[in-house]
PDB file of C-alpha atoms in Angstrom:
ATOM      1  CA  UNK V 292       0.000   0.000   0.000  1.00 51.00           C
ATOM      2  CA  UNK V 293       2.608   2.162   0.686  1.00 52.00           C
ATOM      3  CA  UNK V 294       4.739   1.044  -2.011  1.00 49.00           C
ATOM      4  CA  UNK V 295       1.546   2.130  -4.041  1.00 50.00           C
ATOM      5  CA  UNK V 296       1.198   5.809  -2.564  1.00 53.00           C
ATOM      6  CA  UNK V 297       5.054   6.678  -3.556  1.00 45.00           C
ATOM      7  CA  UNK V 298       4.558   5.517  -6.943  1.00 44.00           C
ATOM      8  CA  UNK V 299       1.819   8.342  -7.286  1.00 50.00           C
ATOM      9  CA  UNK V 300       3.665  10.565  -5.370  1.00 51.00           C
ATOM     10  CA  UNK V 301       5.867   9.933  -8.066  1.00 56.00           C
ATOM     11  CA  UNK V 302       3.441  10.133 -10.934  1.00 52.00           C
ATOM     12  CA  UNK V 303       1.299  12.991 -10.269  1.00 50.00           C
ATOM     13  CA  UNK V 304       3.976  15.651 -10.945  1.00 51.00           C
ATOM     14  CA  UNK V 305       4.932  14.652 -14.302  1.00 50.00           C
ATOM     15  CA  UNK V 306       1.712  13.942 -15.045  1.00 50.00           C
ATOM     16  CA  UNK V 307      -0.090  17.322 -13.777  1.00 47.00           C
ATOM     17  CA  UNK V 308       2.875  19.334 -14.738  1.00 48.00           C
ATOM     18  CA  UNK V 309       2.506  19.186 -18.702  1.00 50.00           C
ATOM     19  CA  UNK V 310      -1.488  19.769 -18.132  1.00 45.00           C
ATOM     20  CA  UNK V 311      -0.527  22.962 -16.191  1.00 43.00           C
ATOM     21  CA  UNK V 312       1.563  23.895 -18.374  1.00 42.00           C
ATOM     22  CA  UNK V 313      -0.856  23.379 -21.365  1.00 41.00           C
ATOM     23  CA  UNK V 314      -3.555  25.517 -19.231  1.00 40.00           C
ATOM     24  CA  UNK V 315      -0.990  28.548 -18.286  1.00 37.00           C
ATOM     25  CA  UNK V 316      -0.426  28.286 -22.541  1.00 37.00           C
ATOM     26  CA  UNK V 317      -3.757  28.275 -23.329  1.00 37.00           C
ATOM     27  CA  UNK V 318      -4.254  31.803 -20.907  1.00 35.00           C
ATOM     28  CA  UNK V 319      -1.138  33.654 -22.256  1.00 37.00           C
ATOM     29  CA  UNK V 320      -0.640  32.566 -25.870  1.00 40.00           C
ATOM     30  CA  UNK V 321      -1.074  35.596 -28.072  1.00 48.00           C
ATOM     31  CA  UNK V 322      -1.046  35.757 -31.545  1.00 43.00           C
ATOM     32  CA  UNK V 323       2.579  36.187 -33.302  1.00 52.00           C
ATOM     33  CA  UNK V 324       3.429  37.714 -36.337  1.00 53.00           C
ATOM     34  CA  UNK V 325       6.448  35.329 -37.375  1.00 63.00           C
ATOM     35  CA  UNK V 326       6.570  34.932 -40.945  1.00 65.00           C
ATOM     36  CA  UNK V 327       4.392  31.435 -42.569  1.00 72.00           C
ATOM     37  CA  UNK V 328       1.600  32.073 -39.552  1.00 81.00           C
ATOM     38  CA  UNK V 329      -0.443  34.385 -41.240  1.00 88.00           C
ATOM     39  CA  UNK V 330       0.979  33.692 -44.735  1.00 92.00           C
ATOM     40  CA  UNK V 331       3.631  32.944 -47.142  1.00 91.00           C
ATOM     41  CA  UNK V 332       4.818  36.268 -48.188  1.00 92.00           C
ATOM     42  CA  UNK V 333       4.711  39.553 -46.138  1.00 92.00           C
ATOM     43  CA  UNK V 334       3.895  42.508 -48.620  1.00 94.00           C
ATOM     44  CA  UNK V 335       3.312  45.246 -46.130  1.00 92.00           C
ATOM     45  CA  UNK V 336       4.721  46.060 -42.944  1.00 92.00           C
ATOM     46  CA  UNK V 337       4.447  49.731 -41.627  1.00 95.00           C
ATOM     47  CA  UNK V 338       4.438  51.270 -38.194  1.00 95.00           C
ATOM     48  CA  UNK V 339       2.022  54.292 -38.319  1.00 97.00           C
ATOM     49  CA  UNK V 340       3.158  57.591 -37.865  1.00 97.00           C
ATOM     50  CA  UNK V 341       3.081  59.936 -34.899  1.00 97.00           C
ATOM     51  CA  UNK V 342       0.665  62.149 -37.218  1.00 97.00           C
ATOM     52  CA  UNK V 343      -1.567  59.203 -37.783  1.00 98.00           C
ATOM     53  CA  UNK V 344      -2.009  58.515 -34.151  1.00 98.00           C
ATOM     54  CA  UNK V 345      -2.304  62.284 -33.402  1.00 97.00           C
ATOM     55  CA  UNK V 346      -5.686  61.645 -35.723  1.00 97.00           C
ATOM     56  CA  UNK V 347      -6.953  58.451 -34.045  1.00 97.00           C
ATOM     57  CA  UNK V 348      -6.166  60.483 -30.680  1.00 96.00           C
ATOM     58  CA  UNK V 349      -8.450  63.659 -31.220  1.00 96.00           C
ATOM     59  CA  UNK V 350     -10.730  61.633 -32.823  1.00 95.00           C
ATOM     60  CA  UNK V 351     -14.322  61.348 -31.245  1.00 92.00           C
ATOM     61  CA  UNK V 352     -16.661  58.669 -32.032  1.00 86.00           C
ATOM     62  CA  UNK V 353     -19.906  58.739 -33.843  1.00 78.00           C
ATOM     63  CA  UNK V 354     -23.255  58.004 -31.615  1.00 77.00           C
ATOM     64  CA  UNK V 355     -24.851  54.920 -33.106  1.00 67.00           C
ATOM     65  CA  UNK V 356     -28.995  55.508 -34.548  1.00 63.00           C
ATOM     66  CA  UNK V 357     -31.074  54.344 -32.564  1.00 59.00           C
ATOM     67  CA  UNK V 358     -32.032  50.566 -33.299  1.00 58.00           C
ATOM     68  CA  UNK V 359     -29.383  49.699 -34.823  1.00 61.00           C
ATOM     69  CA  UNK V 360     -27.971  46.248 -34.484  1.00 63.00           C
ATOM     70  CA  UNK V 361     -24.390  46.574 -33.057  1.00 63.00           C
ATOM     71  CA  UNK V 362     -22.571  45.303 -36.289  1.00 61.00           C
ATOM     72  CA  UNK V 363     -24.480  47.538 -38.395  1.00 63.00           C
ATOM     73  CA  UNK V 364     -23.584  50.325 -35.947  1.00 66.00           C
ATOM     74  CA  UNK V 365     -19.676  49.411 -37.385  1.00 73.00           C
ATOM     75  CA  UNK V 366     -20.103  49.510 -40.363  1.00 73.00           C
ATOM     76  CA  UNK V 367     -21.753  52.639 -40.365  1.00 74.00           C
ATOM     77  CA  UNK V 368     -20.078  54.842 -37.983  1.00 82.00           C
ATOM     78  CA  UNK V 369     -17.880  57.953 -38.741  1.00 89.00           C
ATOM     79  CA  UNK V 370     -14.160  56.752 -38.648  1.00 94.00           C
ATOM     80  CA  UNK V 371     -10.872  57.669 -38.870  1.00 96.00           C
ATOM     81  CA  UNK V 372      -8.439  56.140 -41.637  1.00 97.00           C
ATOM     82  CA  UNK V 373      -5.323  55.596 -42.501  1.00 98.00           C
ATOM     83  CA  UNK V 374      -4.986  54.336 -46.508  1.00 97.00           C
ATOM     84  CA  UNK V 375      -1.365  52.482 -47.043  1.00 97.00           C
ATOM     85  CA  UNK V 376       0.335  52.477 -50.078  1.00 95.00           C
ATOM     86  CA  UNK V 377      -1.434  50.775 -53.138  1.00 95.00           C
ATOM     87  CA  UNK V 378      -0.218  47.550 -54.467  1.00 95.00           C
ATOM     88  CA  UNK V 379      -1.008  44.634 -56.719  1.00 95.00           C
ATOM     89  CA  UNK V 380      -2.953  42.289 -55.156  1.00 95.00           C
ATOM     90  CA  UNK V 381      -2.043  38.718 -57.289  1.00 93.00           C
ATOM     91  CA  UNK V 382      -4.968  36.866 -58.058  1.00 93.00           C
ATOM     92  CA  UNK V 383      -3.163  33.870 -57.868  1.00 94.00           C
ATOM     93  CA  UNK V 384      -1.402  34.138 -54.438  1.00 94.00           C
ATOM     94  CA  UNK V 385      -4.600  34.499 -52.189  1.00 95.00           C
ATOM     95  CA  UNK V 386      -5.791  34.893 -49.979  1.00 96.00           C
ATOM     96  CA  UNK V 387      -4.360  38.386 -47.873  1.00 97.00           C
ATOM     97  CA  UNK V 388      -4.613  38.630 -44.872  1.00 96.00           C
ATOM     98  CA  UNK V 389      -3.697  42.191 -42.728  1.00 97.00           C
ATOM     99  CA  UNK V 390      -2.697  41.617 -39.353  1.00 96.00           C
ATOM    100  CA  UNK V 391      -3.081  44.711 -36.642  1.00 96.00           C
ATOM    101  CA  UNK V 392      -1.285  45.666 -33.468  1.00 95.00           C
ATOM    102  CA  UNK V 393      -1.510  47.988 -30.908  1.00 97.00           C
ATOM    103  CA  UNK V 394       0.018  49.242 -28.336  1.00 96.00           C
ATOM    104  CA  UNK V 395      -1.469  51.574 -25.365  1.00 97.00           C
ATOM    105  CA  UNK V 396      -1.516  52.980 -21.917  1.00 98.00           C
ATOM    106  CA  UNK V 397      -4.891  52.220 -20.158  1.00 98.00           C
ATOM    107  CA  UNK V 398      -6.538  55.109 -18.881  1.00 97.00           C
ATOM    108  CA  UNK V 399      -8.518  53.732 -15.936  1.00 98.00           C
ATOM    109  CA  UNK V 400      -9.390  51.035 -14.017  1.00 98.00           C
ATOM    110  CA  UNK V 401     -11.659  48.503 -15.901  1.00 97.00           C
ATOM    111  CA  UNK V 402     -11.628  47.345 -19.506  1.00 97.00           C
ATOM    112  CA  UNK V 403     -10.521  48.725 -22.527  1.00 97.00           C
ATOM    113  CA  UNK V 404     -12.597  48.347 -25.781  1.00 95.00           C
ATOM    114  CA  UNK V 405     -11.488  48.968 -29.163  1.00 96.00           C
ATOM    115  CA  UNK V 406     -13.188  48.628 -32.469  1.00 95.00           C
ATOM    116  CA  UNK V 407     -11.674  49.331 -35.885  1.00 96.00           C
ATOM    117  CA  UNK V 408     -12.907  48.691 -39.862  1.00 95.00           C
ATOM    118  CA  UNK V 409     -10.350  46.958 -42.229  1.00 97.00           C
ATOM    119  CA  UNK V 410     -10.388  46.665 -45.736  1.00 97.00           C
ATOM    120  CA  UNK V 411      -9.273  47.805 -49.229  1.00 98.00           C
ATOM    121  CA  UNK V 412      -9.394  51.363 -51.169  1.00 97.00           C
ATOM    122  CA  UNK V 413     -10.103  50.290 -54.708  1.00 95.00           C
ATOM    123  CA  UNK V 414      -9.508  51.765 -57.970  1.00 92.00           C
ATOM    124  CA  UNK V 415     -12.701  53.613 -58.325  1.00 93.00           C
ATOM    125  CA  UNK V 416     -11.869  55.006 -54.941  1.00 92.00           C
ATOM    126  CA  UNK V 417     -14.267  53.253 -52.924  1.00 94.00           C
ATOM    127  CA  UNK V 418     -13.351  51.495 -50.354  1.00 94.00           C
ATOM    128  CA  UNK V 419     -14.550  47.711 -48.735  1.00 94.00           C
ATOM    129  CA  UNK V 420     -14.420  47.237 -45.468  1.00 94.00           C
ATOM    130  CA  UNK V 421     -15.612  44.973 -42.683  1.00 94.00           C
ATOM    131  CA  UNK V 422     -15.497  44.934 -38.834  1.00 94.00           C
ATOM    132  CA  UNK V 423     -12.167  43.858 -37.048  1.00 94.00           C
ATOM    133  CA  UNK V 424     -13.066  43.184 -33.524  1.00 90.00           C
ATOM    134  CA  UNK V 425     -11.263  41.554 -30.759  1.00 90.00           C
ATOM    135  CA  UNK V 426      -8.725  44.230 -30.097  1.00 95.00           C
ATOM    136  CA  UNK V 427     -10.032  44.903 -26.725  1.00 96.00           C
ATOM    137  CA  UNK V 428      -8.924  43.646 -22.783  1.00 96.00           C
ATOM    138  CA  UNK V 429     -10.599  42.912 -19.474  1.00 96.00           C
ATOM    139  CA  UNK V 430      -9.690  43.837 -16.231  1.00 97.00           C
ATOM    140  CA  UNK V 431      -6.891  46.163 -16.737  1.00 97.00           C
ATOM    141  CA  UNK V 432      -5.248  48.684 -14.016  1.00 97.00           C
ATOM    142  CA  UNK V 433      -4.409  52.586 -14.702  1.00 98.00           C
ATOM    143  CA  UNK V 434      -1.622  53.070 -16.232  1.00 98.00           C
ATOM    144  CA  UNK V 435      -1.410  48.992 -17.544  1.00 98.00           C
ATOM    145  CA  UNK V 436       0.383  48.930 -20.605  1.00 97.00           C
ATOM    146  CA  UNK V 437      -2.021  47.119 -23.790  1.00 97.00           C
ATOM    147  CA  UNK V 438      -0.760  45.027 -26.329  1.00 96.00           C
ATOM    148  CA  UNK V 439      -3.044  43.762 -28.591  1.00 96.00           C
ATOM    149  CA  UNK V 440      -2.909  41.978 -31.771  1.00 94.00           C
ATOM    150  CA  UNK V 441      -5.335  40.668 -34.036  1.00 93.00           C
ATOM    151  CA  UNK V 442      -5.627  39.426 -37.804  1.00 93.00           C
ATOM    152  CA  UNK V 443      -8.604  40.350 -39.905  1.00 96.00           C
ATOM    153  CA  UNK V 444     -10.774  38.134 -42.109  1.00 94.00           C
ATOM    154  CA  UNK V 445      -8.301  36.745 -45.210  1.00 95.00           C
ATOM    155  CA  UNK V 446      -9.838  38.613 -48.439  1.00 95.00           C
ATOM    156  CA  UNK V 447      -9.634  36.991 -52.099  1.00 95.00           C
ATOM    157  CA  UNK V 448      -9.677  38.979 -55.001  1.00 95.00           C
ATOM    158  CA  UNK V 449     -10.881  37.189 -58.369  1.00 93.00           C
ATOM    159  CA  UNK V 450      -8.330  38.928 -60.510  1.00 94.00           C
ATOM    160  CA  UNK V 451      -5.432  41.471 -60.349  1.00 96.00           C
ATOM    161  CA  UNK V 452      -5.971  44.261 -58.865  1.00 94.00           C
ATOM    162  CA  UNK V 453      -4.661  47.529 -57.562  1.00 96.00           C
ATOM    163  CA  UNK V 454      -5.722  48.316 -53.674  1.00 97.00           C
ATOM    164  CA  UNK V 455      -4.366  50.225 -50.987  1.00 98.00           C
ATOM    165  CA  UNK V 456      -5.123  48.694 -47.286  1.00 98.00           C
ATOM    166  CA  UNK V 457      -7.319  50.616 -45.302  1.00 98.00           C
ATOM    167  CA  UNK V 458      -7.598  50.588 -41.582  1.00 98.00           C
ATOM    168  CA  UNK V 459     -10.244  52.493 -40.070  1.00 97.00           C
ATOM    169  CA  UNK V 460     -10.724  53.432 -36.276  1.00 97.00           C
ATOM    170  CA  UNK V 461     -14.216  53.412 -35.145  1.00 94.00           C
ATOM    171  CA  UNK V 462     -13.916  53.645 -31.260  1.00 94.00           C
ATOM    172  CA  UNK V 463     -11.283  53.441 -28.560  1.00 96.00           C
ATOM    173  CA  UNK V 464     -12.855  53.510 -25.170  1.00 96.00           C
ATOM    174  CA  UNK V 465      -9.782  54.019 -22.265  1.00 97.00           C
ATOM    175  CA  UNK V 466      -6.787  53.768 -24.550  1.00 98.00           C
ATOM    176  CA  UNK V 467      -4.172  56.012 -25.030  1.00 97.00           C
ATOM    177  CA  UNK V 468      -3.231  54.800 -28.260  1.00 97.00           C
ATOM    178  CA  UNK V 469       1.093  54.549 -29.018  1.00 96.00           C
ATOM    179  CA  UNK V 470       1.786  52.759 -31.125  1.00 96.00           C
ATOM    180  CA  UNK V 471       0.098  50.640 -34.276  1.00 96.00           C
ATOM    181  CA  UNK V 472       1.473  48.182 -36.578  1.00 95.00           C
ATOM    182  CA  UNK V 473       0.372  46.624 -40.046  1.00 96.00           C
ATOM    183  CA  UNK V 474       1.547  44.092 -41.689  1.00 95.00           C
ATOM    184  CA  UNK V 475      -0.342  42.359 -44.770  1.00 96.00           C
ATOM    185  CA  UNK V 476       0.371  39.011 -45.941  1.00 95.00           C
ATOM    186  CA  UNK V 477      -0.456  36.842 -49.160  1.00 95.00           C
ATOM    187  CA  UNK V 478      -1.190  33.433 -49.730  1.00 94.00           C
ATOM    188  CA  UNK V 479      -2.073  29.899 -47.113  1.00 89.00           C
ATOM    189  CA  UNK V 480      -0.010  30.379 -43.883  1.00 79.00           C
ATOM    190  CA  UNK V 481       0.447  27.532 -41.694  1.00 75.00           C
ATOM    191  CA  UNK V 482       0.294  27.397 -37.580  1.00 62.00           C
ATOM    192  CA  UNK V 483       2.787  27.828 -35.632  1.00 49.00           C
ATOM    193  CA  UNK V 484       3.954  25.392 -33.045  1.00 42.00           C
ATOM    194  CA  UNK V 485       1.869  27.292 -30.214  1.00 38.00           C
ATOM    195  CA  UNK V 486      -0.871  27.029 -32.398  1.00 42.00           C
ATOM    196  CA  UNK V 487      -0.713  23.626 -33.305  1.00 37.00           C
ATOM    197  CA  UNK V 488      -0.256  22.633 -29.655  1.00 41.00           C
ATOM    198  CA  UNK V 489      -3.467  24.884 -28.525  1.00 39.00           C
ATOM    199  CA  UNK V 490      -5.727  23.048 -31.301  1.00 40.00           C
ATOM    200  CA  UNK V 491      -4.699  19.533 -30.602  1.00 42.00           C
ATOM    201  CA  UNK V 492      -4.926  20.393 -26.414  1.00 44.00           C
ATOM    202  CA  UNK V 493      -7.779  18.388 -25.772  1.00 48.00           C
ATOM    203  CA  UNK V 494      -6.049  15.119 -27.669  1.00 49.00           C
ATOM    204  CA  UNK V 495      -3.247  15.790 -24.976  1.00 50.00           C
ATOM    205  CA  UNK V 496      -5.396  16.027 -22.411  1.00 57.00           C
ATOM    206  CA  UNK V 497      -7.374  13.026 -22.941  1.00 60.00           C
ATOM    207  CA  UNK V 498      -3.889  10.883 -23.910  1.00 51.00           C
ATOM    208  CA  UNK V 499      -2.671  12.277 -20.469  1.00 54.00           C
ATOM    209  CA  UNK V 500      -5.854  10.745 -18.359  1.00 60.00           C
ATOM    210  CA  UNK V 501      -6.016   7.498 -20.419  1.00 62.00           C
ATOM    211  CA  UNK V 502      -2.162   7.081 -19.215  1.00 51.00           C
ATOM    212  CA  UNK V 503      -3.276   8.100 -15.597  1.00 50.00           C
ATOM    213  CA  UNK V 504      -6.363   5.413 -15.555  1.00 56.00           C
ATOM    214  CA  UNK V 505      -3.952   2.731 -17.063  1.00 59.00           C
ATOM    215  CA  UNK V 506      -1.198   3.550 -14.238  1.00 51.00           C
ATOM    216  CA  UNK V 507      -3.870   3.463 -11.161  1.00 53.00           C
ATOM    217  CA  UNK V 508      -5.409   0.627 -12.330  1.00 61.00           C
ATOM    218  CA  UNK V 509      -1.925  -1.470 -12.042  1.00 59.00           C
ATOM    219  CA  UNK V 510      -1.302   0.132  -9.049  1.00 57.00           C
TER     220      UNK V 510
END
């Protein structure tokens, strides 16, 4: 019996160990821009000028009309853009995919909420867009310095065209915006080894038990 109890004395750390460590991943992984995870070629990677953050700092957000759903509230609000230089999207390296970060100082206790528009300016001048949430954070302190990253929706284009990447600010409720980063990448990425570990988790997990059952059940 006692010869039983050491060997999970034993056990239990290596076997509890990996699982924490898999939980503590699953809370802190963020998402990377490393070249192959969001694509196979980066096209566009720009840091945004002091003057463009001067502009998302004095800007002030629309009110959304009454009854309108939240997403059409996005997609309708007054914004503030920034338009990067146009390029050539390839028909035949698609998809592209523009990946956002940014960087703040959190202006009171609570939670800060962003909410931006991303898209293309076409050759006609207009410009496609569609909502890019999940830059936003729960719980932060005063003073807490944000990072947040986030990639929008991959877009395909069904033939060559010339576009310009548009990011559009819609909101940024207690953020003192610094810094903002865009990069834009073309064609299939594949995950990275966080990533792959993160999706196949629960087949870890569930390996891990089946081991612990086996071992007990000796024992």
């Amino acid at each position: 019996m006692k010869s039983a109890s050491l060997i999970r004395a034993r056990w239990l750390p290596l076997i509890f160990v990996p699982l924490l460590a898999l939980t503590v991943l699953d809370a802190s992984a963020q998402l990377s821009s490393k070249p192959g995870e969001y694509g196979k070629h980066l096209r566009l990677d720009v840091v945004l000028p002091p003057s463009q953050l001067d502009k998302f700092s004095n800007f002030r957000p629309s009110k959304p009309a009454n009854g309108d759903s939240p997403m059409l509230a996005v997609l309708t609000a007054d914004t503030v853009d920034w338009v990067g230089e146009s390029l050539v999207a390839d028909s035949t390296t698609n998809p592209y995919t523009m990946v956002v970060s940014i960087e703040g100082t959190a202006k009171a206790d609570g939670d800060v909420a962003t909410m931006w528009r991303s898209g293309w300016r076409l050759e006609d001048g207009s410009t496609k867009s569609t909502a890019l949430p999940g830059l936003s954070k729960s719980g932060v302190k005063a003073g807490e310095h944000v990072t947040l990253t986030r990639a929008a929706a991959p877009s395909r284009f069904d033939r060559d065209k010339n576009v310009a990447p548009v990011l559009s600010l819609v909101r940024a409720d207690n953020l003192d915006i610094d810094h903002v980063q865009v990069q834009l990448w073309s064609g299939v990425g594949s995950p990275s080894g966080v990533q792959w570990i993160l999706s196949s988790r629960f087949l870890l997990i569930g390996v891990v038990m089946l081991v612990v059952a086996l071992v007990f059940r000796k024992l």
